[in-house]
Coordinates of C-alpha atoms and ligand atoms in Angstrom, one line a residue:
M1457 CA 4.5 -5.3 -93.5
P1458 CA 6.2 -8.2 -93.1
I1459 CA 8.8 -9.5 -95.6
K1460 CA 8.4 -12.9 -97.2
A1461 CA 11.7 -14.6 -97.4
A1462 CA 12.9 -18.1 -98.6
V1463 CA 14.9 -19.4 -95.6
M1464 CA 17.6 -22.4 -95.5
T1465 CA 17.1 -23.5 -92.0
A1466 CA 19.8 -26.2 -91.9
P1467 CA 21.8 -28.3 -94.3
G1468 CA 19.6 -30.8 -96.0
A1469 CA 16.4 -29.1 -94.9
P1470 CA 13.9 -28.1 -97.5
I1471 CA 13.8 -24.3 -98.0
E1472 CA 10.9 -22.7 -95.9
L1473 CA 8.9 -19.6 -96.4
W1474 CA 9.2 -17.2 -93.4
E1475 CA 7.9 -13.9 -92.7
L1476 CA 10.4 -11.4 -91.4
E1477 CA 9.9 -8.2 -89.9
D1478 CA 10.3 -5.1 -91.7
P1479 CA 13.9 -3.6 -90.3
V1480 CA 14.4 -0.3 -88.6
I1481 CA 16.4 1.5 -91.2
E1482 CA 19.5 3.1 -89.3
P1483 CA 21.2 6.3 -90.5
G1484 CA 23.2 5.2 -93.5
G1485 CA 21.0 2.3 -94.1
I1486 CA 18.8 1.4 -97.5
L1487 CA 15.9 -0.7 -97.9
L1488 CA 15.9 -2.4 -101.2
E1489 CA 12.8 -4.0 -103.0
T1490 CA 14.5 -7.3 -104.5
V1491 CA 14.1 -7.3 -108.3
S1492 CA 16.3 -10.2 -108.8
S1493 CA 18.7 -12.6 -106.8
E1494 CA 20.9 -15.3 -107.7
V1495 CA 20.9 -19.1 -107.1
C1496 CA 24.4 -20.2 -107.5
G1497 CA 26.6 -23.2 -106.7
T1498 CA 27.5 -21.7 -103.3
D1499 CA 24.1 -21.9 -102.4
V1500 CA 23.8 -25.7 -103.4
H1501 CA 27.1 -26.2 -101.3
L1502 CA 25.3 -24.2 -98.5
H1503 CA 22.6 -26.6 -98.6
H1504 CA 24.9 -29.5 -98.2
G1505 CA 26.6 -27.8 -95.4
R1506 CA 30.3 -27.6 -97.0
L1507 CA 31.1 -24.0 -96.1
A1508 CA 32.3 -23.5 -92.4
G1509 CA 30.8 -21.0 -90.0
V1510 CA 27.4 -20.4 -91.6
P1511 CA 24.8 -19.5 -88.8
Y1512 CA 21.7 -21.4 -90.1
P1513 CA 18.8 -20.5 -90.5
I1514 CA 19.8 -18.0 -93.3
V1515 CA 18.1 -16.0 -96.1
P1516 CA 20.5 -17.0 -99.1
G1517 CA 21.4 -15.0 -102.1
H1518 CA 24.6 -13.0 -102.0
I1519 CA 24.6 -11.1 -105.2
S1520 CA 21.4 -9.2 -105.9
V1521 CA 19.6 -6.2 -107.8
G1522 CA 17.2 -4.2 -106.0
R1523 CA 15.3 -0.9 -106.4
V1524 CA 15.8 1.7 -103.7
L1525 CA 12.7 1.8 -101.6
E1526 CA 13.7 4.0 -98.6
A1527 CA 17.0 5.3 -97.6
H1528 CA 18.0 6.9 -94.4
A1529 CA 20.3 9.9 -94.8
V1530 CA 22.0 8.4 -98.0
E1531 CA 22.2 10.5 -101.0
A1532 CA 24.6 8.7 -103.2
D1533 CA 26.2 5.1 -103.8
T1534 CA 29.5 4.1 -102.3
L1535 CA 31.5 5.9 -105.2
G1536 CA 29.1 9.1 -105.2
A1537 CA 26.6 8.5 -107.9
P1538 CA 23.4 10.2 -106.6
L1539 CA 20.8 7.7 -105.4
E1540 CA 17.2 8.1 -105.5
S1541 CA 14.0 6.2 -104.5
G1542 CA 13.3 3.7 -107.4
D1543 CA 17.1 3.6 -108.7
L1544 CA 18.4 0.0 -109.5
V1545 CA 21.4 -0.7 -107.5
T1546 CA 23.4 -3.7 -106.7
F1547 CA 25.8 -4.3 -103.7
Y1548 CA 29.0 -5.9 -102.6
D1549 CA 27.9 -8.8 -100.4
V1550 CA 31.0 -8.5 -98.1
H1551 CA 30.4 -6.3 -95.2
E1552 CA 31.9 -5.3 -91.9
T1553 CA 35.5 -6.0 -93.3
C1554 CA 37.3 -4.2 -90.2
H1555 CA 40.4 -2.5 -91.9
S1556 CA 42.1 -2.8 -88.7
C1557 CA 43.4 -6.3 -88.4
Y1558 CA 46.6 -8.1 -89.7
Y1559 CA 45.0 -9.4 -92.8
C1560 CA 43.2 -6.0 -93.6
L1561 CA 46.5 -3.9 -92.8
V1562 CA 49.7 -5.8 -93.3
A1563 CA 48.8 -8.7 -95.5
Q1564 CA 46.3 -6.8 -97.6
Q1565 CA 44.1 -9.6 -98.0
P1566 CA 40.7 -8.1 -96.9
N1567 CA 39.0 -11.5 -98.1
R1568 CA 40.6 -13.2 -95.1
C1569 CA 39.6 -10.6 -92.6
P1570 CA 38.1 -12.6 -89.8
R1571 CA 35.4 -10.1 -89.0
R1572 CA 34.0 -10.0 -92.5
R1573 CA 30.5 -10.8 -92.8
V1574 CA 28.5 -11.8 -96.2
Y1575 CA 25.0 -11.3 -97.2
G1576 CA 23.2 -14.4 -97.9
I1577 CA 25.9 -16.4 -96.1
T1578 CA 27.3 -15.3 -92.7
Y1579 CA 24.1 -13.5 -91.5
S1580 CA 21.3 -15.5 -89.6
A1581 CA 17.8 -15.0 -90.7
H1582 CA 17.0 -13.8 -87.2
D1583 CA 19.2 -10.8 -88.1
G1584 CA 16.9 -9.7 -90.8
P1585 CA 16.3 -9.6 -94.5
L1586 CA 20.1 -9.7 -95.1
G1587 CA 20.1 -12.0 -98.3
G1588 CA 18.2 -11.6 -101.6
W1589 CA 15.8 -14.3 -101.5
A1590 CA 13.5 -12.0 -99.9
E1591 CA 11.0 -9.5 -101.0
R1592 CA 13.3 -6.8 -99.7
I1593 CA 16.9 -6.5 -98.5
Y1594 CA 18.1 -4.5 -95.7
L1595 CA 21.4 -2.8 -96.5
K1596 CA 23.2 -1.9 -93.3
P1597 CA 25.0 1.2 -93.0
G1598 CA 28.3 0.8 -94.7
V1599 CA 27.4 -1.8 -97.2
Q1600 CA 29.1 -0.9 -100.5
T1601 CA 26.5 -0.1 -103.3
I1602 CA 26.6 0.6 -106.8
K1603 CA 23.9 2.2 -108.8
L1604 CA 23.5 0.3 -112.2
P1605 CA 24.7 2.2 -115.2
A1606 CA 21.4 3.3 -117.1
S1607 CA 22.0 0.4 -120.2
L1608 CA 21.9 -2.3 -117.6
G1609 CA 18.9 -4.0 -116.1
A1610 CA 18.8 -6.6 -113.3
G1611 CA 19.0 -9.6 -115.8
D1612 CA 22.2 -8.4 -117.4
V1613 CA 23.8 -8.3 -114.0
I1614 CA 22.3 -11.4 -112.1
G1615 CA 22.4 -13.5 -115.5
G1616 CA 26.2 -13.6 -114.7
G1617 CA 25.7 -13.3 -110.9
C1618 CA 28.6 -13.7 -108.4
G1619 CA 30.4 -16.1 -111.2
L1620 CA 30.4 -12.9 -113.4
F1621 CA 32.7 -11.1 -111.0
T1622 CA 34.5 -14.0 -109.7
G1623 CA 35.4 -15.0 -113.6
F1624 CA 36.5 -11.4 -114.0
A1625 CA 38.7 -11.6 -110.9
A1626 CA 40.1 -14.7 -112.0
V1627 CA 41.1 -13.7 -115.4
E1628 CA 42.7 -10.5 -113.9
R1629 CA 44.7 -12.6 -111.3
S1630 CA 46.2 -14.9 -114.3
E1631 CA 47.8 -11.6 -115.6
L1632 CA 47.1 -13.3 -118.9
A1633 CA 49.1 -11.5 -121.9
M1634 CA 47.2 -10.3 -125.0
G1635 CA 47.8 -13.4 -127.5
D1636 CA 47.8 -16.1 -124.9
V1637 CA 46.2 -19.4 -125.2
V1638 CA 43.8 -19.6 -122.3
L1639 CA 42.1 -22.8 -121.0
V1640 CA 39.0 -22.5 -118.9
Q1641 CA 37.8 -25.6 -117.2
G1642 CA 34.2 -25.5 -116.3
T1643 CA 31.3 -23.9 -118.2
G1644 CA 29.1 -22.8 -115.3
P1645 CA 28.5 -19.3 -114.3
V1646 CA 32.2 -18.6 -113.3
G1647 CA 33.5 -20.6 -116.4
L1648 CA 31.6 -18.6 -118.9
A1649 CA 32.3 -15.4 -117.3
A1650 CA 36.2 -16.3 -117.4
V1651 CA 35.7 -17.2 -121.1
A1652 CA 34.0 -13.8 -121.9
F1653 CA 36.8 -11.8 -119.9
A1654 CA 39.6 -13.8 -121.4
A1655 CA 38.3 -13.0 -124.9
L1656 CA 37.9 -9.5 -124.0
R1657 CA 41.3 -9.2 -122.4
G1658 CA 42.8 -10.2 -125.7
A1659 CA 43.5 -13.8 -125.5
G1660 CA 44.7 -15.5 -128.7
L1661 CA 42.6 -18.5 -128.3
V1662 CA 40.1 -19.5 -125.8
V1663 CA 39.3 -23.3 -125.1
A1664 CA 36.6 -24.2 -122.8
I1665 CA 36.0 -27.8 -121.3
G1666 CA 32.6 -28.2 -119.9
D1667 CA 29.1 -29.8 -120.1
P1668 CA 26.4 -30.0 -120.8
S1669 CA 26.1 -29.0 -124.4
P1670 CA 23.8 -25.9 -123.7
R1671 CA 26.6 -24.4 -121.8
L1672 CA 29.1 -25.0 -124.2
K1673 CA 26.9 -23.2 -126.9
L1674 CA 26.8 -20.2 -124.3
A1675 CA 30.7 -20.4 -123.7
E1676 CA 30.9 -20.2 -127.8
A1677 CA 28.5 -17.3 -127.6
L1678 CA 30.5 -15.4 -125.0
G1679 CA 33.9 -15.9 -127.0
A1680 CA 35.2 -19.5 -126.7
D1681 CA 37.0 -20.3 -130.0
V1682 CA 37.1 -24.1 -129.0
T1683 CA 34.8 -26.0 -126.8
I1684 CA 35.4 -29.5 -125.5
S1685 CA 32.5 -31.8 -124.0
L1686 CA 33.9 -33.5 -120.9
S1687 CA 31.4 -36.2 -121.5
S1688 CA 32.3 -37.0 -125.2
E1689 CA 36.1 -36.8 -124.8
S1690 CA 38.1 -38.8 -122.2
E1691 CA 40.9 -37.1 -120.0
S1692 CA 43.6 -38.5 -122.5
E1693 CA 41.7 -37.4 -125.7
R1694 CA 41.2 -34.0 -124.2
E1695 CA 45.0 -33.9 -123.6
V1696 CA 45.7 -34.9 -127.4
H1697 CA 43.1 -32.2 -128.5
I1698 CA 44.8 -29.5 -126.4
R1699 CA 48.5 -30.5 -127.3
E1700 CA 47.2 -30.3 -131.0
L1701 CA 45.9 -26.9 -130.4
T1702 CA 49.1 -25.6 -128.9
G1703 CA 52.0 -27.2 -130.9
G1704 CA 52.4 -29.9 -128.5
R1705 CA 53.2 -27.4 -125.6
G1706 CA 49.9 -26.9 -123.6
V1707 CA 48.3 -23.7 -122.9
D1708 CA 49.7 -20.5 -121.5
V1709 CA 47.2 -20.0 -118.9
A1710 CA 44.4 -22.3 -117.5
I1711 CA 41.7 -21.0 -115.3
E1712 CA 39.8 -23.8 -113.0
C1713 CA 36.2 -23.0 -112.5
A1714 CA 35.0 -26.5 -112.3
G1715 CA 34.9 -26.8 -108.6
A1716 CA 35.7 -30.4 -109.0
P1717 CA 39.0 -31.7 -107.5
A1718 CA 39.9 -33.7 -110.6
A1719 CA 40.1 -30.7 -112.6
V1720 CA 43.1 -29.5 -110.8
P1721 CA 45.8 -32.3 -112.0
E1722 CA 44.1 -32.2 -115.4
G1723 CA 44.6 -28.6 -115.5
L1724 CA 48.4 -28.7 -114.5
R1725 CA 49.0 -31.3 -117.0
L1726 CA 47.6 -29.2 -119.9
L1727 CA 49.6 -26.2 -118.8
R1728 CA 52.7 -25.3 -120.8
D1729 CA 56.2 -25.0 -118.9
G1730 CA 56.2 -21.5 -117.1
G1731 CA 52.3 -21.4 -117.4
T1732 CA 50.1 -19.8 -115.1
Y1733 CA 47.1 -21.8 -113.4
V1734 CA 44.5 -20.0 -111.4
I1735 CA 42.2 -21.9 -109.2
A1736 CA 38.8 -20.0 -108.7
G1737 CA 36.3 -22.7 -108.7
H1738 CA 36.8 -24.2 -105.3
Y1739 CA 35.2 -21.7 -103.4
T1740 CA 33.8 -24.4 -101.0
D1741 CA 35.5 -27.5 -99.8
V1742 CA 34.7 -30.3 -102.2
G1743 CA 37.5 -32.8 -101.3
N1744 CA 41.1 -33.7 -102.3
T1745 CA 43.0 -34.5 -105.3
T1746 CA 46.5 -35.8 -105.8
I1747 CA 49.1 -34.0 -107.9
N1748 CA 52.7 -34.6 -108.7
P1749 CA 54.9 -31.8 -107.3
H1750 CA 57.7 -32.6 -109.6
I1751 CA 56.0 -33.1 -112.7
D1752 CA 53.0 -30.8 -112.4
I1753 CA 54.6 -27.8 -110.7
N1754 CA 58.3 -27.8 -110.0
R1755 CA 59.9 -29.0 -113.2
K1756 CA 57.2 -27.1 -115.2
H1757 CA 57.9 -24.0 -113.5
A1758 CA 54.1 -23.5 -113.1
R1759 CA 52.8 -20.4 -111.4
V1760 CA 49.8 -21.7 -109.2
L1761 CA 47.4 -19.0 -107.9
G1762 CA 44.2 -19.2 -105.8
R1763 CA 41.3 -16.6 -106.1
W1764 CA 38.5 -16.6 -103.4
G1765 CA 35.7 -14.7 -104.5
L1766 CA 36.0 -10.9 -105.4
D1767 CA 36.6 -7.5 -104.3
F1768 CA 34.5 -4.3 -104.7
G1769 CA 36.8 -3.3 -107.4
H1770 CA 35.9 -6.5 -109.5
L1771 CA 32.6 -5.6 -109.1
Y1772 CA 32.5 -2.2 -110.1
R1773 CA 34.9 -2.7 -113.1
A1774 CA 33.0 -5.7 -114.2
L1775 CA 29.8 -3.5 -114.4
R1776 CA 31.7 -0.9 -116.3
L1777 CA 32.8 -3.4 -119.0
L1778 CA 29.4 -5.0 -119.0
D1779 CA 28.1 -1.3 -119.5
R1780 CA 30.6 -0.9 -122.5
N1781 CA 30.3 -4.3 -124.1
K1782 CA 26.8 -4.9 -123.8
G1783 CA 26.2 -6.6 -127.2
S1784 CA 29.1 -9.4 -126.8
L1785 CA 28.6 -9.7 -122.9
N1786 CA 25.1 -11.1 -122.9
F1787 CA 24.6 -12.7 -119.7
A1788 CA 21.0 -12.0 -119.5
G1789 CA 20.9 -14.8 -122.0
V1790 CA 22.3 -17.1 -119.6
I1791 CA 19.5 -16.9 -117.3
G1792 CA 17.8 -20.5 -117.7
R1793 CA 14.5 -19.9 -115.6
R1794 CA 13.2 -17.4 -113.1
Y1795 CA 11.8 -18.7 -109.9
T1796 CA 9.5 -17.2 -107.2
L1797 CA 10.4 -17.5 -103.6
E1798 CA 7.9 -20.3 -103.4
E1799 CA 10.0 -22.2 -105.9
A1800 CA 13.3 -21.9 -104.2
N1801 CA 13.6 -25.7 -103.6
Q1802 CA 13.1 -26.4 -107.3
A1803 CA 15.7 -23.7 -108.2
L1804 CA 18.2 -25.3 -105.9
A1805 CA 17.5 -28.8 -107.2
D1806 CA 17.7 -27.3 -110.9
V1807 CA 21.0 -25.7 -110.4
E1808 CA 22.2 -28.9 -108.7
E1809 CA 21.3 -31.2 -111.7
L1810 CA 22.7 -28.6 -114.0
R1811 CA 19.2 -28.3 -115.5
V1812 CA 19.5 -24.7 -116.0
T1813 CA 22.9 -22.6 -116.2
K1814 CA 21.7 -19.6 -114.1
A1815 CA 18.7 -19.6 -111.9
V1816 CA 17.4 -16.3 -110.9
I1817 CA 14.9 -15.8 -108.0
T1818 CA 12.5 -13.0 -108.6
P1819 CA 10.5 -12.5 -105.7
A1820 CA 8.3 -9.6 -107.0
R1821 CA 6.7 -11.8 -109.7
A1822 CA 3.4 -12.3 -109.2
Ligands
ZN677 ZN1 40.2 -7.1 -90.8
ZN678 ZN1 27.4 -17.0 -105.6

């Protein structure tokens, strides 16, 4: 039976509904029935052509949860949990990392492996249902899978989406110490996850700067002690506010999850001397900004780190924390609306206009 998919044919073009052929399941391959996939900021950027090397037309949707329909000679997920038909699984969108190039072997930066491919981003729709905006997803042999812990439903995972794991990775990258004052810039899905995991990791105070107000409410529910609205305080008022909270020093750790260039000089300014700044929100190229190297970095002894996407380990360990802290990490509550494949254009527009915090594609919904 053909597979209905929402296809991004070119930057700027409306999403089209296509019918893709059912894939041949190779040994080691798994066919999933898509339960839920996400629409994230990256999909908006893909729609604006802001990521290099994307082979349009593509089936978007890099983080998804599906039910095992059929597996060919696969008995367990990547780490050995037995897999049966009907089980709920998620998978690491990055695939075909070569483990034999300079970046894989010497630099140990597999995220920079030139041979890596990413579901929902770097596979063409002509290669098959290799993205989550489709009724079924084909997991090629070697795609790293995780069977969901029994306590978790698709919404718990996709409500955070890739932002959940990116926020987790950014907090870990900061190495924040227990008791640190942490500033999170941005209250989209990445920022909300950074807030939640910073609080869980033992921050002394979590401050979030963002907008609109429903997102600030979500930040509070997930662990922010103080939220600051971008639209109701000017940049200089925000600086006064943060200095008041920190004895005039600035924050110990700041995590940029805004994806806006202007956030970077502001974040560096709000950092205390010797503090750590992690830039996690600029997954795609959204432009330049100006900093003062002397004031913002050198004299300050700032530690400035980038965090691009996530590793399989982040996915696995973040799910473990979701399983253990389901009450406090309510990411299902972040879902603003569920969309059918036919509504994919609306979903993209709603994410771009910040009308919903997390938009979710549920292909099976009648
Ligand atoms: Zn490699
Ligand atoms: Zn994403």
